[in-house]
Amino acid sequence: MSGINLKVKIGSLELKNPVLLASGTVGYGNEISQFTDLSKIGGIVTKSISLKPRKGNPPQRIVETHGGMLNAIGLANVGVEEFINSKIPFLKEVNSTVICNIAASSVEEYVECTRILTEEDAIKAFEINVSCPNVKDGGLEFGHNPSAVGTITGRVRGATNKPVIIKLSPNVSRISDFAKIVKSEGADAVSAINTLVGTAFNIWTKKPKIKNITGGLSGPAIKPVALAKVLEISRNVDIPIIGIGGIMNWQDAVEFMIAGAAAVELGTVNFVNPNAGIEIINGLTEYCEKINIKEIKEIIASYQL
Amino acid sequence: MSGINLKVKIGSLELKNPVLLASGTVGYGNEISQFTDLSKIGGIVTKSISLKPRKGNPPQRIVETHGGMLNAIGLANVGVEEFINSKIPFLKEVNSTVICNIAASSVEEYVECTRILTEEDAIKAFEINVSCPNVKDGGLEFGHNPSAVGTITGRVRGATNKPVIIKLSPNVSRISDFAKIVKSEGADAVSAINTLVGTAFNIWTKKPKIKNITGGLSGPAIKPVALAKVLEISRNVDIPIIGIGGIMNWQDAVEFMIAGAAAVELGTVNFVNPNAGIEIINGLTEYCEKINIKEIKEIIASYQL
Amino acid sequence: MLTEIAEVVTVKKYGSNTNLIKVHAPGIASKAEPGQFCNIKVSETNFPLLRRPFSICEVKGEHLFFMFDIQGEGTSILGCKKKGDKLNILGPLGNGFNTGIEFDTAVIVAGGIGAAPFPFLLSRLKKKKVICLVGGRSEAQIITYGMKNIYISTDDGSNGFKGTVVQLAERIKDKFTGGKVQFFACGPNAMLKALKQFCMENNFSCQVSTESAMACGFGICQGCPMPAANEEKYYLVCKDGPVFNAKDIIL
Amino acid sequence: MLTEIAEVVTVKKYGSNTNLIKVHAPGIASKAEPGQFCNIKVSETNFPLLRRPFSICEVKGEHLFFMFDIQGEGTSILGCKKKGDKLNILGPLGNGFNTGIEFDTAVIVAGGIGAAPFPFLLSRLKKKKVICLVGGRSEAQIITYGMKNIYISTDDGSNGFKGTVVQLAERIKDKFTGGKVQFFACGPNAMLKALKQFCMENNFSCQVSTESAMACGFGICQGCPMPAANEEKYYLVCKDGPVFNAKDIIL
Ligand SMILES: Cc1cc2nc3c(=O)[nH]c(=O)nc-3n(C[C@H](O)[C@H](O)[C@H](O)COP(=O)(O)OP(=O)(O)OC[C@H]3O[C@@H](n4cnc5c(N)ncnc54)[C@H](O)[C@@H]3O)c2cc1C
Ligand SMILES: Cc1cc2nc3c(=O)[nH]c(=O)nc-3n(C[C@H](O)[C@H](O)[C@H](O)COP(=O)(O)OP(=O)(O)OC[C@H]3O[C@@H](n4cnc5c(N)ncnc54)[C@H](O)[C@@H]3O)c2cc1C
Ligand SMILES: Cc1cc2nc3c(=O)[nH]c(=O)nc-3n(C[C@H](O)[C@H](O)[C@H](O)COP(=O)(O)O)c2cc1C
Ligand SMILES: Cc1cc2nc3c(=O)[nH]c(=O)nc-3n(C[C@H](O)[C@H](O)[C@H](O)COP(=O)(O)O)c2cc1C
Ligand code: FES
Ligand code: FES
């Protein structure tokens, strides 16, 4: 093994390397484990969980676009109880850091989910999704309203001693304003970005290609936007950032870390290359060797403007 | 010729077809005329003009991204006087509808430019760029501040009898709020979208690939976002919309019109295929024939949600 | 399930728009079951971004065959592959046709490129009576590759019965005899829906291979829901399907 | 300037990383001047999105030659072209070398793939004395295709003079004789900058072919600024260049 140290810290959360698998793009870990060795991955962020199971949106839920895809899954998930009973046991065995992502339709639901799930030893941190663009009764309003995001952060903070990461919406004028508020309300870190709102039409039926009308845009198409949001937060707020958006290879991951991210999450790439996480981790090691540094954390926010 | 009528109206502005060439991607018309017959194009939106000439940003100004490109030209332009003296004479001969795009750093400058240029018969309408993300002393603040956008609209409205189109920024939470304000201040139409803020880093030098740090993202990558913004405006505000963002072919143009656009502007595609405008116009005619309609305007906002 | 870098052996035209690609993929070939599919990366770049799902058409030794129509950019690229090119393939994916059940006669119903999974299935039904119904919009869409005892329908009547393949089934239903009859169908969801109706009315058991937009193909994106018939939930086409018992889903 | 769909005739390897592609493009070929470039769409899809600029390397009858190094995705795709493939080419673009001026001896200075425009230029300088200085990082980067009277430099000394091509010029400058001497140079902008310095000090007139990121290649995007030396403005590399008189620009 090379002597490169890939460890990073997100607040008090230690990760063996900065590569996480993003919520909604790795399920609860079991399916993807057939294609990749999850024990090598820095961390797994589980599919957004709500208090009760959610069926999700009717089809069609996804469509490919140039360099990206739109999704409107509608936060289909098994609910807290089933998550604890049938998903946590697998996650316990994985030997990776498990971050539990929570999405809810009310402040109370966020708090309740956190309160229940904080009891689970397997869960090392929470990522609070205040930014899912596909849920009509929740997400959107929260994510675009600074005071709502502040309230959720403060209340969730009060419900757990574990690190709290707030996942921010990119569909706002100044994402750094939101990062400031969540920091002041006690969040340990932010993750950015969730998907951009987008749509596509079938020109013959004149119907939206996605049943939900709009969906969330992810994939390499959004990488420049995601990088700009991470940089904006990094230049304006002193808080650890998890960078997300269009990462396809280790070069992309490095770009995010240079722009200010202490760790990264891989989303859409998992669908195309379920082993991407490990390839990226290997690439990061090689990069450190090439630029002659011993610890990956040296490159975090190392931008030369 | 087929009996298809491609005429559309943007407020009182009649266009022989809905295909315009977007500001900043066609210069002042002369260079591109070597590759395409501008007299067939619905309209030409000239490069953003400011009162005095602008040198623009130092290199590097552009970089390709997946399915798109970032630019930070910095509104390099010849200024109003030189525009009138050396560019308008060519535009007069073109036999297409000329829309003059104005960008400024103060409300007064917008008004002054409009006041001078409204005297030019060759100019049939104004597109007011309140949304250029690459100019530090102007654009950005205006474009994200509803009351500033309202003020500019009202004041420009007072300075000309010609149609006024406000070009909106997509880098906001709710673009329709801006459309509402500009409508109430007397704008005839809105155009959407300008570019998304983005960036890219060189992982070896750790410097931004673009000297200006951030740039504007354009091209097919942004099409789903642009379509969603057009749809949002169309569903919430009764104002003609010019759709822009990632249009590469006639199918894309149709998608924008279905989503609510009365006309479209072609940007980045001009760099790749300077004859795209004409190919798209031909495609629109064929589309009308295929779906058996006589007038293209029937498809405007024909979405079936 | 595995990721295999498969070498292209041949790409052959079959009819006007249909292609048959043969690749060397020993790992997947050794595990594949009829009705399963693979998710194929058609390029080495990020364009097109997503993999494309294709039914496993045939397995011969260490080789897999896929049959596909040129639809858009993904299938165009696939159609241009040359001997020696490499394809990154995930597979075998999903649940295939259940042939472990008791039946004596298999009725195959294929709509257009829906013929793709049947050569593989038929290779496992050598001891059964087989009747194949093959439909298409017109003669050019009729694919009988690997079929036997064939009845054809076309919407325009350019070959065989004029009408849909389900109308054809109705017409010749007195031939569906010979012990217990089991339907296996693949084609557009609209066809499967009509067929389900026919089978319910006539009390035939019917397995359908369904289609859906897919991002991952193995259950992590939740992009491919199929409404369940008896529960308030969605199945996933890629993981719970693509083959379902017609009565379990709402088509 | 025109858009031409050109057919690929051959693609040949030249050295380890360099390729020479020959295409049939009679329209552009009939108008091209040395030092001009073409903007080439390397694929028929939107990936990669932008065209790629390449100097016109040679013109033979109705054929154009381009010489290129594999850098990234665009040039990789170009390197995989086969006889009969079609390329969409815009050209000829920009202002080439000015050979209408008076001079007796041409000194060619090429850095790496900067050798590309010189075969075409030299075909027009048959009556002049020519000295060619060719530099590269190491032997593998030395491209002497179409050159004559050659002096070589490599950064690592693996071929010829050890040092930069401008240091080589300094070393052999007493050879730059024979009436009026005119420099023509192409290579990385850093090399051109050093060469400009050398030429100013030694009073040689020097034309440089510069590089810049480009979107359109013909003056509509303003993406390719080059600072002017005597005015507070930018030239456009694609339209005012790519060849400039070195003294007119700030490198
Ligand atoms: C389980 C399964 C098995 C399949 N087996 C076969 C087969 O054996 N032979 C065959 O020819 N086709 C098969 N298809 C359909 C095939 O996947 C599509 O024709 C193909 O993805 C089209 O890609 P494209 O890029 O050429 O078309 P485009 O229209 O450019 O595709 C654009 C997007 O739409 C998706 N898409 C388009 N059509 C379909 C479709 N019918 N189903 C799902 N997604 C679609 C693509 O994946 C892509 O994301 C199968 C589909 C599924 C789900
Ligand atoms: C006027 C001019 C003439 C040129 N002539 C030649 C030639 O004859 N032979 C040759 O090999 N190269 C030449 N180049 C450089 C050539 O255009 C680049 O090597 C090529 O664009 C790289 O594309 P890529 O996709 O392989 O690389 P990538 O690195 O993947 O390109 C990514 C992006 O960066 C741009 N880019 C990368 N390198 C350069 C560069 N050096 N200059 C400008 N843009 C760049 C590309 O256009 C693209 O948008 C010339 C450049 C210019 C401006
Ligand atoms: C199919 C799909 C489902 C997703 N579901 C969730 C989710 O449940 N919760 C969440 O916080 N983010 C969700 N996301 C967003 C991703 O976690 C990630 O923020 C986004 O996709 C951008 O990263 P990418 O470009 O790498 O995919 C989802 C994304 C996709 C594509
Ligand atoms: C190089 C470049 C320069 C541009 N300059 C201007 C400008 O001066 N004024 C303006 O209003 N928009 C400008 N734009 C934005 C375009 O007009 C258009 O809104 C945007 O590019 C999205 O469309 P597209 O994806 O089709 O390119 C510019 C875009 C590009 C790519
Ligand atoms: S395609 Fe991803 S879950 Fe089925
Ligand atoms: S490359 Fe567009 S102006 Fe020069």
PDB file of N, CA and C in Angstrom, chain C residues 13-66:
ATOM      1  N   LYS C  13     -27.249  -7.640 -39.515  1.00  0.00           N
ATOM      2  CA  LYS C  13     -28.572  -7.086 -39.800  1.00  0.00           C
ATOM      3  C   LYS C  13     -29.555  -8.240 -39.905  1.00  0.00           C
ATOM      4  N   TYR C  14     -30.711  -8.054 -39.340  1.00  0.00           N
ATOM      5  CA  TYR C  14     -31.778  -9.041 -39.496  1.00  0.00           C
ATOM      6  C   TYR C  14     -33.009  -8.231 -39.862  1.00  0.00           C
ATOM      7  N   GLY C  15     -33.425  -8.304 -41.117  1.00  0.00           N
ATOM      8  CA  GLY C  15     -34.520  -7.443 -41.559  1.00  0.00           C
ATOM      9  C   GLY C  15     -34.027  -6.021 -41.729  1.00  0.00           C
ATOM     10  N   SER C  16     -34.967  -5.076 -41.830  1.00  0.00           N
ATOM     11  CA  SER C  16     -34.589  -3.724 -42.211  1.00  0.00           C
ATOM     12  C   SER C  16     -33.991  -2.918 -41.067  1.00  0.00           C
ATOM     13  N   ASN C  17     -34.511  -3.083 -39.855  1.00  0.00           N
ATOM     14  CA  ASN C  17     -34.086  -2.203 -38.766  1.00  0.00           C
ATOM     15  C   ASN C  17     -33.541  -2.988 -37.583  1.00  0.00           C
ATOM     16  N   THR C  18     -33.503  -4.297 -37.714  1.00  0.00           N
ATOM     17  CA  THR C  18     -33.169  -5.137 -36.570  1.00  0.00           C
ATOM     18  C   THR C  18     -31.733  -5.647 -36.688  1.00  0.00           C
ATOM     19  N   ASN C  19     -31.062  -5.695 -35.563  1.00  0.00           N
ATOM     20  CA  ASN C  19     -29.674  -6.134 -35.527  1.00  0.00           C
ATOM     21  C   ASN C  19     -29.512  -7.237 -34.499  1.00  0.00           C
ATOM     22  N   LEU C  20     -28.564  -8.107 -34.772  1.00  0.00           N
ATOM     23  CA  LEU C  20     -28.264  -9.179 -33.831  1.00  0.00           C
ATOM     24  C   LEU C  20     -26.780  -9.066 -33.522  1.00  0.00           C
ATOM     25  N   ILE C  21     -26.463  -8.807 -32.251  1.00  0.00           N
ATOM     26  CA  ILE C  21     -25.061  -8.645 -31.888  1.00  0.00           C
ATOM     27  C   ILE C  21     -24.641  -9.839 -31.033  1.00  0.00           C
ATOM     28  N   LYS C  22     -23.466 -10.365 -31.335  1.00  0.00           N
ATOM     29  CA  LYS C  22     -22.937 -11.514 -30.600  1.00  0.00           C
ATOM     30  C   LYS C  22     -21.698 -11.058 -29.857  1.00  0.00           C
ATOM     31  N   VAL C  23     -21.675 -11.313 -28.563  1.00  0.00           N
ATOM     32  CA  VAL C  23     -20.511 -10.885 -27.780  1.00  0.00           C
ATOM     33  C   VAL C  23     -19.991 -12.054 -26.950  1.00  0.00           C
ATOM     34  N   HIS C  24     -18.727 -11.968 -26.612  1.00  0.00           N
ATOM     35  CA  HIS C  24     -18.111 -12.997 -25.783  1.00  0.00           C
ATOM     36  C   HIS C  24     -18.162 -12.540 -24.333  1.00  0.00           C
ATOM     37  N   ALA C  25     -19.024 -13.185 -23.548  1.00  0.00           N
ATOM     38  CA  ALA C  25     -19.204 -12.789 -22.151  1.00  0.00           C
ATOM     39  C   ALA C  25     -19.424 -14.044 -21.314  1.00  0.00           C
ATOM     40  N   PRO C  26     -18.365 -14.802 -21.090  1.00  0.00           N
ATOM     41  CA  PRO C  26     -18.520 -16.111 -20.441  1.00  0.00           C
ATOM     42  C   PRO C  26     -19.156 -16.031 -19.057  1.00  0.00           C
ATOM     43  N   GLY C  27     -18.840 -15.012 -18.310  1.00  0.00           N
ATOM     44  CA  GLY C  27     -19.360 -14.916 -16.947  1.00  0.00           C
ATOM     45  C   GLY C  27     -20.868 -14.791 -16.945  1.00  0.00           C
ATOM     46  N   ILE C  28     -21.382 -13.860 -17.720  1.00  0.00           N
ATOM     47  CA  ILE C  28     -22.829 -13.655 -17.759  1.00  0.00           C
ATOM     48  C   ILE C  28     -23.498 -14.848 -18.427  1.00  0.00           C
ATOM     49  N   ALA C  29     -22.884 -15.345 -19.502  1.00  0.00           N
ATOM     50  CA  ALA C  29     -23.479 -16.468 -20.241  1.00  0.00           C
ATOM     51  C   ALA C  29     -23.712 -17.679 -19.343  1.00  0.00           C
ATOM     52  N   SER C  30     -22.794 -17.880 -18.399  1.00  0.00           N
ATOM     53  CA  SER C  30     -22.917 -19.070 -17.562  1.00  0.00           C
ATOM     54  C   SER C  30     -24.045 -18.948 -16.546  1.00  0.00           C
ATOM     55  N   LYS C  31     -24.518 -17.733 -16.307  1.00  0.00           N
ATOM     56  CA  LYS C  31     -25.539 -17.553 -15.274  1.00  0.00           C
ATOM     57  C   LYS C  31     -26.913 -17.207 -15.817  1.00  0.00           C
ATOM     58  N   ALA C  32     -26.961 -16.806 -17.092  1.00  0.00           N
ATOM     59  CA  ALA C  32     -28.194 -16.226 -17.627  1.00  0.00           C
ATOM     60  C   ALA C  32     -29.345 -17.215 -17.683  1.00  0.00           C
ATOM     61  N   GLU C  33     -30.533 -16.710 -17.446  1.00  0.00           N
ATOM     62  CA  GLU C  33     -31.769 -17.467 -17.602  1.00  0.00           C
ATOM     63  C   GLU C  33     -32.665 -16.741 -18.603  1.00  0.00           C
ATOM     64  N   PRO C  34     -33.503 -17.476 -19.330  1.00  0.00           N
ATOM     65  CA  PRO C  34     -34.374 -16.837 -20.322  1.00  0.00           C
ATOM     66  C   PRO C  34     -35.265 -15.765 -19.689  1.00  0.00           C
ATOM     67  N   GLY C  35     -35.364 -14.605 -20.349  1.00  0.00           N
ATOM     68  CA  GLY C  35     -36.186 -13.513 -19.844  1.00  0.00           C
ATOM     69  C   GLY C  35     -35.402 -12.506 -19.034  1.00  0.00           C
ATOM     70  N   GLN C  36     -34.168 -12.872 -18.660  1.00  0.00           N
ATOM     71  CA  GLN C  36     -33.329 -11.877 -17.985  1.00  0.00           C
ATOM     72  C   GLN C  36     -32.772 -10.907 -19.015  1.00  0.00           C
ATOM     73  N   PHE C  37     -32.223  -9.816 -18.524  1.00  0.00           N
ATOM     74  CA  PHE C  37     -31.689  -8.823 -19.454  1.00  0.00           C
ATOM     75  C   PHE C  37     -30.312  -8.368 -18.984  1.00  0.00           C
ATOM     76  N   CYS C  38     -29.665  -7.608 -19.845  1.00  0.00           N
ATOM     77  CA  CYS C  38     -28.384  -7.002 -19.498  1.00  0.00           C
ATOM     78  C   CYS C  38     -28.498  -5.505 -19.692  1.00  0.00           C
ATOM     79  N   ASN C  39     -27.705  -4.749 -18.942  1.00  0.00           N
ATOM     80  CA  ASN C  39     -27.691  -3.297 -19.096  1.00  0.00           C
ATOM     81  C   ASN C  39     -26.336  -2.929 -19.694  1.00  0.00           C
ATOM     82  N   ILE C  40     -26.383  -2.409 -20.905  1.00  0.00           N
ATOM     83  CA  ILE C  40     -25.167  -2.272 -21.711  1.00  0.00           C
ATOM     84  C   ILE C  40     -24.741  -0.818 -21.862  1.00  0.00           C
ATOM     85  N   LYS C  41     -23.460  -0.575 -21.605  1.00  0.00           N
ATOM     86  CA  LYS C  41     -22.879   0.752 -21.864  1.00  0.00           C
ATOM     87  C   LYS C  41     -22.448   0.729 -23.324  1.00  0.00           C
ATOM     88  N   VAL C  42     -23.105   1.551 -24.148  1.00  0.00           N
ATOM     89  CA  VAL C  42     -22.842   1.446 -25.586  1.00  0.00           C
ATOM     90  C   VAL C  42     -21.623   2.254 -26.035  1.00  0.00           C
ATOM     91  N   SER C  43     -21.081   3.112 -25.151  1.00  0.00           N
ATOM     92  CA  SER C  43     -19.896   3.886 -25.525  1.00  0.00           C
ATOM     93  C   SER C  43     -18.923   3.911 -24.366  1.00  0.00           C
ATOM     94  N   GLU C  44     -17.703   4.338 -24.661  1.00  0.00           N
ATOM     95  CA  GLU C  44     -16.719   4.436 -23.580  1.00  0.00           C
ATOM     96  C   GLU C  44     -16.710   5.827 -22.963  1.00  0.00           C
ATOM     97  N   THR C  45     -17.483   6.740 -23.527  1.00  0.00           N
ATOM     98  CA  THR C  45     -17.548   8.099 -22.988  1.00  0.00           C
ATOM     99  C   THR C  45     -18.817   8.243 -22.142  1.00  0.00           C
ATOM    100  N   ASN C  46     -19.042   9.445 -21.633  1.00  0.00           N
ATOM    101  CA  ASN C  46     -20.254   9.703 -20.868  1.00  0.00           C
ATOM    102  C   ASN C  46     -21.452  10.005 -21.755  1.00  0.00           C
ATOM    103  N   PHE C  47     -21.297   9.811 -23.042  1.00  0.00           N
ATOM    104  CA  PHE C  47     -22.403  10.051 -23.952  1.00  0.00           C
ATOM    105  C   PHE C  47     -22.695   8.827 -24.788  1.00  0.00           C
ATOM    106  N   PRO C  48     -23.871   8.234 -24.811  1.00  0.00           N
ATOM    107  CA  PRO C  48     -24.962   8.609 -23.906  1.00  0.00           C
ATOM    108  C   PRO C  48     -24.636   8.212 -22.474  1.00  0.00           C
ATOM    109  N   LEU C  49     -25.256   8.903 -21.548  1.00  0.00           N
ATOM    110  CA  LEU C  49     -24.896   8.743 -20.145  1.00  0.00           C
ATOM    111  C   LEU C  49     -25.281   7.377 -19.591  1.00  0.00           C
ATOM    112  N   LEU C  50     -26.516   6.988 -19.822  1.00  0.00           N
ATOM    113  CA  LEU C  50     -27.026   5.782 -19.166  1.00  0.00           C
ATOM    114  C   LEU C  50     -26.783   4.536 -20.009  1.00  0.00           C
ATOM    115  N   ARG C  51     -26.771   3.415 -19.329  1.00  0.00           N
ATOM    116  CA  ARG C  51     -26.745   2.134 -20.022  1.00  0.00           C
ATOM    117  C   ARG C  51     -28.076   1.908 -20.728  1.00  0.00           C
ATOM    118  N   ARG C  52     -28.107   0.938 -21.604  1.00  0.00           N
ATOM    119  CA  ARG C  52     -29.331   0.583 -22.317  1.00  0.00           C
ATOM    120  C   ARG C  52     -29.659  -0.874 -22.025  1.00  0.00           C
ATOM    121  N   PRO C  53     -30.908  -1.130 -21.606  1.00  0.00           N
ATOM    122  CA  PRO C  53     -31.302  -2.507 -21.275  1.00  0.00           C
ATOM    123  C   PRO C  53     -31.715  -3.311 -22.510  1.00  0.00           C
ATOM    124  N   PHE C  54     -31.231  -4.538 -22.605  1.00  0.00           N
ATOM    125  CA  PHE C  54     -31.610  -5.449 -23.693  1.00  0.00           C
ATOM    126  C   PHE C  54     -31.810  -6.861 -23.138  1.00  0.00           C
ATOM    127  N   SER C  55     -32.869  -7.491 -23.597  1.00  0.00           N
ATOM    128  CA  SER C  55     -33.126  -8.876 -23.233  1.00  0.00           C
ATOM    129  C   SER C  55     -32.013  -9.759 -23.772  1.00  0.00           C
ATOM    130  N   ILE C  56     -31.731 -10.801 -23.048  1.00  0.00           N
ATOM    131  CA  ILE C  56     -30.787 -11.791 -23.558  1.00  0.00           C
ATOM    132  C   ILE C  56     -31.535 -12.637 -24.581  1.00  0.00           C
ATOM    133  N   CYS C  57     -31.068 -12.600 -25.804  1.00  0.00           N
ATOM    134  CA  CYS C  57     -31.791 -13.200 -26.919  1.00  0.00           C
ATOM    135  C   CYS C  57     -31.430 -14.680 -27.077  1.00  0.00           C
ATOM    136  N   GLU C  58     -30.168 -14.949 -26.902  1.00  0.00           N
ATOM    137  CA  GLU C  58     -29.707 -16.333 -27.036  1.00  0.00           C
ATOM    138  C   GLU C  58     -28.419 -16.482 -26.256  1.00  0.00           C
ATOM    139  N   VAL C  59     -28.152 -17.666 -25.771  1.00  0.00           N
ATOM    140  CA  VAL C  59     -26.863 -17.963 -25.156  1.00  0.00           C
ATOM    141  C   VAL C  59     -26.319 -19.186 -25.861  1.00  0.00           C
ATOM    142  N   LYS C  60     -25.106 -19.049 -26.403  1.00  0.00           N
ATOM    143  CA  LYS C  60     -24.468 -20.215 -27.018  1.00  0.00           C
ATOM    144  C   LYS C  60     -23.078 -20.336 -26.442  1.00  0.00           C
ATOM    145  N   GLY C  61     -22.887 -21.290 -25.552  1.00  0.00           N
ATOM    146  CA  GLY C  61     -21.591 -21.454 -24.916  1.00  0.00           C
ATOM    147  C   GLY C  61     -21.236 -20.196 -24.145  1.00  0.00           C
ATOM    148  N   GLU C  62     -20.092 -19.616 -24.484  1.00  0.00           N
ATOM    149  CA  GLU C  62     -19.645 -18.423 -23.765  1.00  0.00           C
ATOM    150  C   GLU C  62     -20.149 -17.139 -24.393  1.00  0.00           C
ATOM    151  N   HIS C  63     -21.043 -17.271 -25.377  1.00  0.00           N
ATOM    152  CA  HIS C  63     -21.497 -16.084 -26.106  1.00  0.00           C
ATOM    153  C   HIS C  63     -22.934 -15.703 -25.784  1.00  0.00           C
ATOM    154  N   LEU C  64     -23.143 -14.396 -25.768  1.00  0.00           N
ATOM    155  CA  LEU C  64     -24.486 -13.847 -25.606  1.00  0.00           C
ATOM    156  C   LEU C  64     -24.893 -13.198 -26.918  1.00  0.00           C
ATOM    157  N   PHE C  65     -26.193 -13.261 -27.215  1.00  0.00           N
ATOM    158  CA  PHE C  65     -26.745 -12.557 -28.369  1.00  0.00           C
ATOM    159  C   PHE C  65     -27.793 -11.558 -27.874  1.00  0.00           C
ATOM    160  N   PHE C  66     -27.760 -10.377 -28.461  1.00  0.00           N
ATOM    161  CA  PHE C  66     -28.825  -9.406 -28.214  1.00  0.00           C
ATOM    162  C   PHE C  66     -29.429  -9.019 -29.552  1.00  0.00           C
TER     163      PHE C  66
END
